[in-house]
PDB file of N, CA and C in Angstrom:
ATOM      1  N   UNK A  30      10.396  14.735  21.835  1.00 61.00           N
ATOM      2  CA  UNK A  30      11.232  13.961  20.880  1.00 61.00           C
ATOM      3  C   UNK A  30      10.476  13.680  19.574  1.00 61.00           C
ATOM      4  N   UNK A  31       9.824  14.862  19.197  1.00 76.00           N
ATOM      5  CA  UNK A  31       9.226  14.435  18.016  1.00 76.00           C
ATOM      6  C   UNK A  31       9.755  14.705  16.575  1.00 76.00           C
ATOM      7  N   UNK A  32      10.726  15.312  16.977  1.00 85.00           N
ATOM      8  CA  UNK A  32      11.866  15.129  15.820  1.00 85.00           C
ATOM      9  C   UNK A  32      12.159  14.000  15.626  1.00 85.00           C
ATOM     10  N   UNK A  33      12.740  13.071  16.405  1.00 87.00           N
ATOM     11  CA  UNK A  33      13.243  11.619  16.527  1.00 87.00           C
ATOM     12  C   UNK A  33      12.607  10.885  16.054  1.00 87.00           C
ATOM     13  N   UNK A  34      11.132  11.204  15.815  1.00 91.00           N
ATOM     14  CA  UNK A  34      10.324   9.994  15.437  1.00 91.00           C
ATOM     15  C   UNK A  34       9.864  10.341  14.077  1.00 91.00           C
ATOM     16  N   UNK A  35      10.197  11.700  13.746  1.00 93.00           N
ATOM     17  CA  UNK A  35       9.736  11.909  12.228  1.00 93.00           C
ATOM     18  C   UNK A  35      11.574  11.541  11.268  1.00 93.00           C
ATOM     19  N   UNK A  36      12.661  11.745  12.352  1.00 93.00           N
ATOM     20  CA  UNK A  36      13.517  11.071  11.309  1.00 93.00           C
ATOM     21  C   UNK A  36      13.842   9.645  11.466  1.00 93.00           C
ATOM     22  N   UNK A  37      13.055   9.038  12.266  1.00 96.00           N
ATOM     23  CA  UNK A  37      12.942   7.652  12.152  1.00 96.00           C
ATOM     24  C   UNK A  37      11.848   7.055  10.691  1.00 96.00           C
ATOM     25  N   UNK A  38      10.899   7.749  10.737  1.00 96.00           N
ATOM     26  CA  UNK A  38       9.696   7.883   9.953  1.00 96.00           C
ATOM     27  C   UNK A  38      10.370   8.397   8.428  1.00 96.00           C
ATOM     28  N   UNK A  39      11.592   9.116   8.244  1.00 97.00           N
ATOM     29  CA  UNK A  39      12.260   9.271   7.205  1.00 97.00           C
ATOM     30  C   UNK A  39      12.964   8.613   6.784  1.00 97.00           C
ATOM     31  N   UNK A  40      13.720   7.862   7.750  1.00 97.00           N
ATOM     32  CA  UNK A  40      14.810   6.751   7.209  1.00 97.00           C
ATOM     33  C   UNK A  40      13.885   5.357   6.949  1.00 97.00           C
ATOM     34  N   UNK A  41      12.384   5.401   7.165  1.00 98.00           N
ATOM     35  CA  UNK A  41      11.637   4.052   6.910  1.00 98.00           C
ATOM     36  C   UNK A  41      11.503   4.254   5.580  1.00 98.00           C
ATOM     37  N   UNK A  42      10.901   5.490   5.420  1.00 98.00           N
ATOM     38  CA  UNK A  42      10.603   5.434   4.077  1.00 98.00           C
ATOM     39  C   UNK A  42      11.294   5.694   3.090  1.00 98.00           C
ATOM     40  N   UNK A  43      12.923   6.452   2.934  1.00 98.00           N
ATOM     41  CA  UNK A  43      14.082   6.232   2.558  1.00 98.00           C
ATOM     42  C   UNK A  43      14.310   4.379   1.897  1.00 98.00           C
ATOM     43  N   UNK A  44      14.131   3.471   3.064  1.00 98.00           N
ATOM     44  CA  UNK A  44      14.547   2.431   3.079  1.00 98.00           C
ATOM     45  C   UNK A  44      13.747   1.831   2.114  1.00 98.00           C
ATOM     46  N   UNK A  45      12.567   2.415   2.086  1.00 98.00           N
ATOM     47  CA  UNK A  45      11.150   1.397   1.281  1.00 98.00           C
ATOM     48  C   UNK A  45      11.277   1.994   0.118  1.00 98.00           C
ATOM     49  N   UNK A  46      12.311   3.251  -0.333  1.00 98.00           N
ATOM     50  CA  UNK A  46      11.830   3.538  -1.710  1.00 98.00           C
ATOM     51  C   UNK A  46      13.483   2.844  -2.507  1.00 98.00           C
ATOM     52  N   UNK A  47      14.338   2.845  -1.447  1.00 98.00           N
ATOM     53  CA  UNK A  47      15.335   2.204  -1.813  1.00 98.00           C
ATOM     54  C   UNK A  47      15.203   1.149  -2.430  1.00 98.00           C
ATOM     55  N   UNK A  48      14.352   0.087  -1.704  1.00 98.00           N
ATOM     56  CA  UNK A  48      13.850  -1.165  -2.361  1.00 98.00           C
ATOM     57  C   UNK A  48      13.109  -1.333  -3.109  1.00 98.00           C
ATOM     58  N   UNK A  49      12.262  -0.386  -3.858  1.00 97.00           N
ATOM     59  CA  UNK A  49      12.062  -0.113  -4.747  1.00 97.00           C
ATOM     60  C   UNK A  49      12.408   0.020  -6.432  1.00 97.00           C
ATOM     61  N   UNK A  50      14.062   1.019  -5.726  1.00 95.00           N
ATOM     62  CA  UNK A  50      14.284   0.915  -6.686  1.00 95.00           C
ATOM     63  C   UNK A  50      15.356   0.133  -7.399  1.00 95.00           C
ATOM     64  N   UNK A  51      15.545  -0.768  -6.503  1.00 85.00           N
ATOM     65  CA  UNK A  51      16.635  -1.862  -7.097  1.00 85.00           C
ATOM     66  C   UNK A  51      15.876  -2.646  -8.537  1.00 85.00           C
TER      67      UNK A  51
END
């Protein structure tokens, strides 16, 4: 399941650049 944990690992950092860029 190490797919699962690299698109978990994508949607974190998705999330952190999101907040970013508000």
């Amino acid at each position: 399941m190490a797919q699962a944990t690299q698109a978990s690992d994508l949607l974190e950092t998705i999330m952190n650049v999101k907040d970013l860029m508000e």
